[in-house]
PDB file of C-alpha atoms in Angstrom:
ATOM      1  CA  LYS A   1      18.868 -17.878  17.276  1.00  0.00           C
ATOM      2  CA  ASN A   2      20.147 -19.852  14.285  1.00  0.00           C
ATOM      3  CA  THR A   3      23.656 -19.079  13.527  1.00  0.00           C
ATOM      4  CA  ASP A   4      24.147 -21.682  10.550  1.00  0.00           C
ATOM      5  CA  ILE A   5      21.552 -20.034   8.143  1.00  0.00           C
ATOM      6  CA  GLY A   6      22.724 -21.345   4.784  1.00  0.00           C
ATOM      7  CA  ILE A   7      24.551 -24.487   3.779  1.00  0.00           C
ATOM      8  CA  THR A   8      26.575 -26.593   5.936  1.00  0.00           C
ATOM      9  CA  PHE A   9      28.240 -30.113   5.655  1.00  0.00           C
ATOM     10  CA  THR A  10      29.718 -32.724   7.906  1.00  0.00           C
ATOM     11  CA  ASP A  11      31.104 -36.130   7.365  1.00  0.00           C
ATOM     12  CA  PHE A  12      28.541 -39.144   7.417  1.00  0.00           C
ATOM     13  CA  GLY A  13      30.838 -41.958   7.256  1.00  0.00           C
ATOM     14  CA  MET A  14      32.865 -43.923   4.549  1.00  0.00           C
ATOM     15  CA  ILE A  15      32.204 -46.144   1.449  1.00  0.00           C
ATOM     16  CA  ASP A  16      35.660 -47.783   0.498  1.00  0.00           C
ATOM     17  CA  THR A  17      37.832 -44.653   0.449  1.00  0.00           C
ATOM     18  CA  THR A  18      35.275 -42.020  -0.353  1.00  0.00           C
ATOM     19  CA  THR A  19      33.837 -39.665   2.471  1.00  0.00           C
ATOM     20  CA  ILE A  20      29.948 -39.436   2.365  1.00  0.00           C
ATOM     21  CA  LYS A  21      29.042 -35.887   3.248  1.00  0.00           C
ATOM     22  CA  GLN A  22      25.768 -34.592   4.903  1.00  0.00           C
ATOM     23  CA  TYR A  23      24.661 -31.139   3.500  1.00  0.00           C
ATOM     24  CA  SER A  24      22.240 -29.280   5.498  1.00  0.00           C
ATOM     25  CA  ILE A  25      20.192 -26.176   4.264  1.00  0.00           C
ATOM     26  CA  ARG A  26      18.712 -24.086   6.884  1.00  0.00           C
ATOM     27  CA  ASN A  27      16.445 -21.024   6.263  1.00  0.00           C
ATOM     28  CA  LYS A  28      15.897 -17.972   8.381  1.00  0.00           C
ATOM     29  CA  ALA A  29      12.671 -19.438   9.789  1.00  0.00           C
ATOM     30  CA  GLY A  30      14.731 -22.604  11.158  1.00  0.00           C
ATOM     31  CA  MET A  31      13.357 -25.038   8.867  1.00  0.00           C
ATOM     32  CA  LYS A  32      16.308 -27.534   8.001  1.00  0.00           C
ATOM     33  CA  VAL A  33      16.811 -30.027   5.222  1.00  0.00           C
ATOM     34  CA  SER A  34      19.551 -32.455   5.096  1.00  0.00           C
ATOM     35  CA  VAL A  35      20.890 -34.550   2.132  1.00  0.00           C
ATOM     36  CA  LEU A  36      23.619 -37.176   1.635  1.00  0.00           C
ATOM     37  CA  ASN A  37      25.699 -37.204  -1.603  1.00  0.00           C
ATOM     38  CA  TYR A  38      25.171 -41.006  -1.335  1.00  0.00           C
ATOM     39  CA  GLY A  39      21.886 -41.557  -3.272  1.00  0.00           C
ATOM     40  CA  GLY A  40      21.017 -37.933  -3.195  1.00  0.00           C
ATOM     41  CA  THR A  41      19.281 -39.088   0.086  1.00  0.00           C
ATOM     42  CA  ILE A  42      17.045 -36.825   2.149  1.00  0.00           C
ATOM     43  CA  THR A  43      17.987 -37.628   5.891  1.00  0.00           C
ATOM     44  CA  GLU A  44      16.086 -35.218   7.586  1.00  0.00           C
ATOM     45  CA  ILE A  45      13.476 -32.389   7.272  1.00  0.00           C
ATOM     46  CA  LEU A  46      12.969 -30.465  10.398  1.00  0.00           C
ATOM     47  CA  VAL A  47       9.796 -28.149  10.424  1.00  0.00           C
ATOM     48  CA  PRO A  48       7.894 -26.265  12.842  1.00  0.00           C
ATOM     49  CA  ASP A  49       4.364 -27.411  13.846  1.00  0.00           C
ATOM     50  CA  ARG A  50       1.524 -24.763  14.472  1.00  0.00           C
ATOM     51  CA  LYS A  51       3.104 -23.897  18.040  1.00  0.00           C
ATOM     52  CA  GLY A  52       6.527 -23.300  16.674  1.00  0.00           C
ATOM     53  CA  ASN A  53       8.222 -26.430  17.959  1.00  0.00           C
ATOM     54  CA  PHE A  54      10.454 -28.175  15.196  1.00  0.00           C
ATOM     55  CA  GLU A  55      10.241 -32.061  14.595  1.00  0.00           C
ATOM     56  CA  LYS A  56      11.711 -34.263  11.791  1.00  0.00           C
ATOM     57  CA  ILE A  57       8.828 -35.279   9.459  1.00  0.00           C
ATOM     58  CA  VAL A  58      10.728 -37.937   7.384  1.00  0.00           C
ATOM     59  CA  LEU A  59      11.873 -41.549   7.859  1.00  0.00           C
ATOM     60  CA  GLY A  60      15.477 -42.442   7.916  1.00  0.00           C
ATOM     61  CA  PHE A  61      18.528 -43.925   9.744  1.00  0.00           C
ATOM     62  CA  PRO A  62      20.917 -42.299  12.188  1.00  0.00           C
ATOM     63  CA  THR A  63      23.818 -43.704  10.574  1.00  0.00           C
ATOM     64  CA  LEU A  64      25.201 -44.553   7.016  1.00  0.00           C
ATOM     65  CA  GLU A  65      25.262 -48.169   7.885  1.00  0.00           C
ATOM     66  CA  GLY A  66      21.251 -48.163   7.631  1.00  0.00           C
ATOM     67  CA  TYR A  67      21.326 -46.664   4.369  1.00  0.00           C
ATOM     68  CA  LEU A  68      23.746 -49.254   3.070  1.00  0.00           C
ATOM     69  CA  GLY A  69      21.770 -52.131   4.740  1.00  0.00           C
ATOM     70  CA  GLU A  70      19.556 -54.614   2.844  1.00  0.00           C
ATOM     71  CA  ASN A  71      16.735 -53.487   5.036  1.00  0.00           C
ATOM     72  CA  ASN A  72      16.645 -49.988   3.683  1.00  0.00           C
ATOM     73  CA  PRO A  73      13.397 -49.534   1.731  1.00  0.00           C
ATOM     74  CA  TYR A  74      14.849 -46.777  -0.444  1.00  0.00           C
ATOM     75  CA  PHE A  75      14.269 -44.182   2.394  1.00  0.00           C
ATOM     76  CA  GLY A  76      14.649 -40.596   1.136  1.00  0.00           C
ATOM     77  CA  ALA A  77      16.831 -41.330  -1.843  1.00  0.00           C
ATOM     78  CA  LEU A  78      16.938 -40.131  -5.564  1.00  0.00           C
ATOM     79  CA  ILE A  79      15.630 -43.039  -7.890  1.00  0.00           C
ATOM     80  CA  GLY A  80      16.513 -43.710 -11.220  1.00  0.00           C
ATOM     81  CA  ARG A  81      17.076 -44.281 -14.123  1.00  0.00           C
ATOM     82  CA  TYR A  82      13.570 -45.464 -13.930  1.00  0.00           C
ATOM     83  CA  ALA A  83      11.274 -45.341 -10.624  1.00  0.00           C
ATOM     84  CA  ASN A  84       8.651 -48.104 -10.349  1.00  0.00           C
ATOM     85  CA  ARG A  85       8.793 -51.385 -11.989  1.00  0.00           C
ATOM     86  CA  ILE A  86       9.587 -52.529 -15.771  1.00  0.00           C
ATOM     87  CA  SER A  87       8.054 -55.873 -16.599  1.00  0.00           C
ATOM     88  CA  SER A  88      10.212 -58.892 -17.002  1.00  0.00           C
ATOM     89  CA  ALA A  89      13.300 -56.592 -16.779  1.00  0.00           C
ATOM     90  CA  ALA A  90      13.440 -55.801 -20.453  1.00  0.00           C
ATOM     91  CA  PHE A  91      11.970 -53.310 -23.080  1.00  0.00           C
ATOM     92  CA  SER A  92      12.086 -52.670 -26.683  1.00  0.00           C
ATOM     93  CA  LEU A  93      12.745 -49.218 -28.019  1.00  0.00           C
ATOM     94  CA  ASP A  94      13.386 -48.278 -31.629  1.00  0.00           C
ATOM     95  CA  GLY A  95      13.287 -51.758 -32.840  1.00  0.00           C
ATOM     96  CA  GLN A  96      15.928 -52.905 -30.167  1.00  0.00           C
ATOM     97  CA  GLN A  97      15.516 -55.400 -27.335  1.00  0.00           C
ATOM     98  CA  TYR A  98      17.287 -54.206 -23.931  1.00  0.00           C
ATOM     99  CA  LYS A  99      17.831 -56.636 -21.016  1.00  0.00           C
ATOM    100  CA  LEU A 100      17.938 -55.040 -17.640  1.00  0.00           C
ATOM    101  CA  GLN A 101      18.725 -56.057 -14.048  1.00  0.00           C
ATOM    102  CA  ALA A 102      15.936 -58.318 -12.500  1.00  0.00           C
ATOM    103  CA  ASN A 103      15.822 -57.303  -8.915  1.00  0.00           C
ATOM    104  CA  ASN A 104      12.015 -57.699  -8.061  1.00  0.00           C
ATOM    105  CA  ASN A 105      10.152 -60.894  -8.735  1.00  0.00           C
ATOM    106  CA  GLY A 106      11.782 -60.944 -12.096  1.00  0.00           C
ATOM    107  CA  ASN A 107      11.106 -57.311 -12.839  1.00  0.00           C
ATOM    108  CA  THR A 108      13.226 -54.131 -12.594  1.00  0.00           C
ATOM    109  CA  LEU A 109      12.540 -52.031  -9.900  1.00  0.00           C
ATOM    110  CA  HIS A 110      13.732 -48.525  -9.240  1.00  0.00           C
ATOM    111  CA  GLY A 111      16.533 -48.767 -11.589  1.00  0.00           C
ATOM    112  CA  GLY A 112      17.901 -52.155 -11.048  1.00  0.00           C
ATOM    113  CA  ASN A 113      20.536 -53.475  -8.634  1.00  0.00           C
ATOM    114  CA  LYS A 114      22.470 -50.308  -8.570  1.00  0.00           C
ATOM    115  CA  GLY A 115      20.045 -47.598  -9.095  1.00  0.00           C
ATOM    116  CA  PHE A 116      20.701 -43.806  -8.559  1.00  0.00           C
ATOM    117  CA  ASP A 117      19.679 -44.466  -4.962  1.00  0.00           C
ATOM    118  CA  LYS A 118      23.140 -46.330  -4.283  1.00  0.00           C
ATOM    119  CA  VAL A 119      25.655 -44.033  -6.254  1.00  0.00           C
ATOM    120  CA  ILE A 120      27.668 -41.172  -5.115  1.00  0.00           C
ATOM    121  CA  TRP A 121      26.589 -37.852  -6.530  1.00  0.00           C
ATOM    122  CA  ASP A 122      28.657 -34.859  -7.419  1.00  0.00           C
ATOM    123  CA  VAL A 123      27.397 -31.701  -5.387  1.00  0.00           C
ATOM    124  CA  LYS A 124      27.550 -28.076  -6.012  1.00  0.00           C
ATOM    125  CA  ILE A 125      26.445 -25.317  -3.650  1.00  0.00           C
ATOM    126  CA  GLU A 126      24.391 -22.986  -5.725  1.00  0.00           C
ATOM    127  CA  SER A 127      23.461 -20.554  -3.090  1.00  0.00           C
ATOM    128  CA  ASP A 128      22.741 -20.260   0.572  1.00  0.00           C
ATOM    129  CA  SER A 129      19.607 -21.947   0.003  1.00  0.00           C
ATOM    130  CA  SER A 130      20.096 -24.260  -3.019  1.00  0.00           C
ATOM    131  CA  LEU A 131      22.028 -27.665  -3.790  1.00  0.00           C
ATOM    132  CA  ARG A 132      22.757 -29.146  -6.987  1.00  0.00           C
ATOM    133  CA  MET A 133      23.477 -32.885  -7.413  1.00  0.00           C
ATOM    134  CA  MET A 134      24.807 -34.208 -10.623  1.00  0.00           C
ATOM    135  CA  TYR A 135      25.287 -37.849 -11.680  1.00  0.00           C
ATOM    136  CA  ASP A 136      26.695 -39.244 -15.133  1.00  0.00           C
ATOM    137  CA  SER A 137      25.067 -42.755 -15.868  1.00  0.00           C
ATOM    138  CA  PRO A 138      27.322 -44.450 -18.628  1.00  0.00           C
ATOM    139  CA  ASP A 139      25.772 -46.064 -21.470  1.00  0.00           C
ATOM    140  CA  GLY A 140      24.554 -49.603 -20.471  1.00  0.00           C
ATOM    141  CA  GLU A 141      24.658 -49.050 -16.833  1.00  0.00           C
ATOM    142  CA  GLU A 142      22.190 -51.674 -15.456  1.00  0.00           C
ATOM    143  CA  GLY A 143      21.357 -52.345 -19.055  1.00  0.00           C
ATOM    144  CA  PHE A 144      19.915 -49.029 -20.088  1.00  0.00           C
ATOM    145  CA  PRO A 145      21.305 -47.309 -23.356  1.00  0.00           C
ATOM    146  CA  GLY A 146      22.708 -43.842 -23.771  1.00  0.00           C
ATOM    147  CA  ASN A 147      24.975 -41.708 -21.425  1.00  0.00           C
ATOM    148  CA  LEU A 148      22.616 -40.044 -19.079  1.00  0.00           C
ATOM    149  CA  HIS A 149      23.668 -36.642 -17.414  1.00  0.00           C
ATOM    150  CA  VAL A 150      21.081 -36.131 -14.361  1.00  0.00           C
ATOM    151  CA  GLU A 151      20.899 -32.823 -12.277  1.00  0.00           C
ATOM    152  CA  VAL A 152      18.823 -32.589  -9.311  1.00  0.00           C
ATOM    153  CA  VAL A 153      18.470 -29.032  -7.547  1.00  0.00           C
ATOM    154  CA  PHE A 154      17.255 -28.958  -3.776  1.00  0.00           C
ATOM    155  CA  THR A 155      15.943 -25.527  -2.947  1.00  0.00           C
ATOM    156  CA  LEU A 156      14.707 -24.590   0.544  1.00  0.00           C
ATOM    157  CA  GLY A 157      12.426 -21.481   0.198  1.00  0.00           C
ATOM    158  CA  SER A 158      12.095 -18.663   2.874  1.00  0.00           C
ATOM    159  CA  LYS A 159       8.525 -19.690   3.575  1.00  0.00           C
ATOM    160  CA  ASN A 160       9.423 -23.381   4.363  1.00  0.00           C
ATOM    161  CA  SER A 161       8.822 -25.082   0.941  1.00  0.00           C
ATOM    162  CA  LEU A 162      11.164 -27.591  -0.357  1.00  0.00           C
ATOM    163  CA  THR A 163      11.518 -27.837  -4.217  1.00  0.00           C
ATOM    164  CA  LEU A 164      13.374 -30.573  -6.206  1.00  0.00           C
ATOM    165  CA  ASP A 165      14.021 -29.569  -9.821  1.00  0.00           C
ATOM    166  CA  TYR A 166      15.141 -32.461 -12.311  1.00  0.00           C
ATOM    167  CA  THR A 167      16.879 -32.391 -15.326  1.00  0.00           C
ATOM    168  CA  ALA A 168      18.206 -35.199 -17.698  1.00  0.00           C
ATOM    169  CA  THR A 169      20.098 -35.268 -20.976  1.00  0.00           C
ATOM    170  CA  THR A 170      21.065 -38.239 -22.974  1.00  0.00           C
ATOM    171  CA  ASP A 171      22.578 -39.199 -26.207  1.00  0.00           C
ATOM    172  CA  LYS A 172      20.542 -41.945 -27.107  1.00  0.00           C
ATOM    173  CA  ALA A 173      16.726 -42.708 -26.594  1.00  0.00           C
ATOM    174  CA  THR A 174      16.369 -44.091 -23.240  1.00  0.00           C
ATOM    175  CA  PRO A 175      13.506 -44.590 -20.586  1.00  0.00           C
ATOM    176  CA  VAL A 176      14.090 -42.007 -18.059  1.00  0.00           C
ATOM    177  CA  ASN A 177      11.424 -41.466 -14.805  1.00  0.00           C
ATOM    178  CA  LEU A 178      13.142 -39.638 -11.724  1.00  0.00           C
ATOM    179  CA  THR A 179      11.567 -39.039  -8.153  1.00  0.00           C
ATOM    180  CA  SER A 180      12.713 -38.691  -4.655  1.00  0.00           C
ATOM    181  CA  HIS A 181      11.356 -41.683  -2.350  1.00  0.00           C
ATOM    182  CA  ALA A 182      11.100 -39.745   0.981  1.00  0.00           C
ATOM    183  CA  TYR A 183       8.596 -41.215   3.476  1.00  0.00           C
ATOM    184  CA  PHE A 184       6.625 -38.560   5.476  1.00  0.00           C
ATOM    185  CA  ASN A 185       5.138 -38.709   8.637  1.00  0.00           C
ATOM    186  CA  LEU A 186       3.863 -35.117   9.526  1.00  0.00           C
ATOM    187  CA  SER A 187       3.163 -36.208  13.210  1.00  0.00           C
ATOM    188  CA  ALA A 188       6.997 -36.638  13.753  1.00  0.00           C
ATOM    189  CA  GLY A 189       6.444 -40.196  14.832  1.00  0.00           C
ATOM    190  CA  LYS A 190       3.893 -39.459  17.574  1.00  0.00           C
ATOM    191  CA  SER A 191       1.600 -41.324  15.196  1.00  0.00           C
ATOM    192  CA  SER A 192       2.813 -44.763  14.017  1.00  0.00           C
ATOM    193  CA  THR A 193       0.594 -44.526  10.668  1.00  0.00           C
ATOM    194  CA  ILE A 194      -0.177 -41.702   8.357  1.00  0.00           C
ATOM    195  CA  LEU A 195      -3.731 -42.877   7.811  1.00  0.00           C
ATOM    196  CA  ASP A 196      -5.155 -39.911   9.428  1.00  0.00           C
ATOM    197  CA  HIS A 197      -2.939 -37.275   7.352  1.00  0.00           C
ATOM    198  CA  GLU A 198      -4.956 -35.204   5.147  1.00  0.00           C
ATOM    199  CA  LEU A 199      -4.032 -35.563   1.411  1.00  0.00           C
ATOM    200  CA  GLN A 200      -4.645 -33.328  -1.656  1.00  0.00           C
ATOM    201  CA  LEU A 201      -3.435 -34.406  -5.083  1.00  0.00           C
ATOM    202  CA  PHE A 202      -4.504 -32.143  -8.105  1.00  0.00           C
ATOM    203  CA  THR A 203      -4.342 -35.074 -10.493  1.00  0.00           C
ATOM    204  CA  GLU A 204      -7.494 -36.670 -12.353  1.00  0.00           C
ATOM    205  CA  ARG A 205      -5.900 -40.068 -13.310  1.00  0.00           C
ATOM    206  CA  ILE A 206      -3.831 -43.028 -12.046  1.00  0.00           C
ATOM    207  CA  THR A 207      -1.959 -45.583 -14.165  1.00  0.00           C
ATOM    208  CA  GLU A 208      -3.727 -48.999 -13.463  1.00  0.00           C
ATOM    209  CA  VAL A 209      -1.439 -51.602 -12.292  1.00  0.00           C
ATOM    210  CA  ASP A 210      -1.808 -55.484 -12.210  1.00  0.00           C
ATOM    211  CA  ASP A 211      -1.593 -57.830  -9.200  1.00  0.00           C
ATOM    212  CA  TYR A 212       2.261 -57.462  -9.551  1.00  0.00           C
ATOM    213  CA  LEU A 213       2.082 -53.692  -9.318  1.00  0.00           C
ATOM    214  CA  LEU A 214       3.084 -53.355 -12.897  1.00  0.00           C
ATOM    215  CA  PRO A 215       1.520 -50.706 -15.010  1.00  0.00           C
ATOM    216  CA  THR A 216      -0.980 -52.057 -17.600  1.00  0.00           C
ATOM    217  CA  GLY A 217      -0.408 -49.109 -19.953  1.00  0.00           C
ATOM    218  CA  LYS A 218      -4.093 -47.979 -19.156  1.00  0.00           C
ATOM    219  CA  PHE A 219      -5.079 -44.661 -17.520  1.00  0.00           C
ATOM    220  CA  MET A 220      -7.879 -44.836 -14.938  1.00  0.00           C
ATOM    221  CA  GLU A 221      -9.922 -41.789 -14.047  1.00  0.00           C
ATOM    222  CA  VAL A 222      -9.962 -41.104 -10.151  1.00  0.00           C
ATOM    223  CA  PHE A 223     -13.363 -39.415  -9.851  1.00  0.00           C
ATOM    224  CA  GLY A 224     -15.534 -41.136  -7.331  1.00  0.00           C
ATOM    225  CA  THR A 225     -13.054 -43.635  -6.553  1.00  0.00           C
ATOM    226  CA  ALA A 226     -10.862 -44.679  -3.438  1.00  0.00           C
ATOM    227  CA  PHE A 227      -8.044 -42.783  -5.702  1.00  0.00           C
ATOM    228  CA  ASP A 228      -9.911 -39.447  -5.646  1.00  0.00           C
ATOM    229  CA  PHE A 229      -7.850 -36.979  -3.527  1.00  0.00           C
ATOM    230  CA  LEU A 230      -8.821 -33.869  -5.632  1.00  0.00           C
ATOM    231  CA  LYS A 231     -10.598 -32.454  -2.476  1.00  0.00           C
ATOM    232  CA  ALA A 232      -8.481 -33.080   0.745  1.00  0.00           C
ATOM    233  CA  ARG A 233      -9.413 -36.159   2.858  1.00  0.00           C
ATOM    234  CA  SER A 234      -7.768 -38.638   5.028  1.00  0.00           C
ATOM    235  CA  ILE A 235      -5.482 -41.082   3.437  1.00  0.00           C
ATOM    236  CA  GLY A 236      -7.083 -43.982   5.328  1.00  0.00           C
ATOM    237  CA  ARG A 237     -10.523 -43.076   4.672  1.00  0.00           C
ATOM    238  CA  ASP A 238     -11.073 -45.361   1.631  1.00  0.00           C
ATOM    239  CA  MET A 239      -7.753 -47.449   1.659  1.00  0.00           C
ATOM    240  CA  GLY A 240      -9.482 -50.474   2.646  1.00  0.00           C
ATOM    241  CA  GLN A 241     -11.127 -50.694  -0.788  1.00  0.00           C
ATOM    242  CA  VAL A 242      -7.445 -50.843  -2.375  1.00  0.00           C
ATOM    243  CA  ARG A 243      -5.718 -54.323  -2.273  1.00  0.00           C
ATOM    244  CA  GLY A 244      -2.462 -54.002  -0.739  1.00  0.00           C
ATOM    245  CA  GLY A 245      -3.129 -50.317  -0.062  1.00  0.00           C
ATOM    246  CA  TYR A 246      -1.759 -47.094  -2.299  1.00  0.00           C
ATOM    247  CA  ASP A 247       1.237 -47.955  -4.330  1.00  0.00           C
ATOM    248  CA  HIS A 248       0.324 -46.220  -7.563  1.00  0.00           C
ATOM    249  CA  ASN A 249       1.400 -43.161  -9.958  1.00  0.00           C
ATOM    250  CA  PHE A 250      -1.095 -40.427  -9.676  1.00  0.00           C
TER     251      PHE A 250
END
């Protein structure tokens, strides 16, 4: 029997003089989701399989040092101001040119050198099943215009659903593209790949990308292609047709 239904938190390490905390939400069914205030990082999703055994289904590190290290591929983190790549680390908006931090082959990836994955978020416990993360990104941070206030609400449902709700407000026009960068493996590590996982995506188009994975600005219909997941099928079935595998916006 679970005695810690609701939200609990523990210390997860230190950055300078700031204590990093791990918040855990657990529902009556026993599902548990853990999130750090560092990067809004999902460190653990614990769910029951069909036999009722609880297993971890997202990838991550056991300690804070792993998340701070150079080999962290954005495990579980909130990404912003702009998920994905911005070509040549620059853009023009309303007639003004903005130069960003180049951190990926001369382009900007996932918000720059210090994206939202590397900041400490303010946390408010909304209820026994809901956690609100807040961050104020100042005008000019990583080169982006405008003061941007971001809030992400993590909610664990009674029927083992996890919902992330994002809102952002700004005092100046600015690009915003927010996501969570969780890596799922529903076999709980029993399988080394997810190629046998079945996936269904209710989406009819992808953003076409070039050889450097930069969006070309064109939309491509998925019907009958290796990107057609309108009906559930295994991730690996047609992936060999996609050079470099799936790294696309649906």
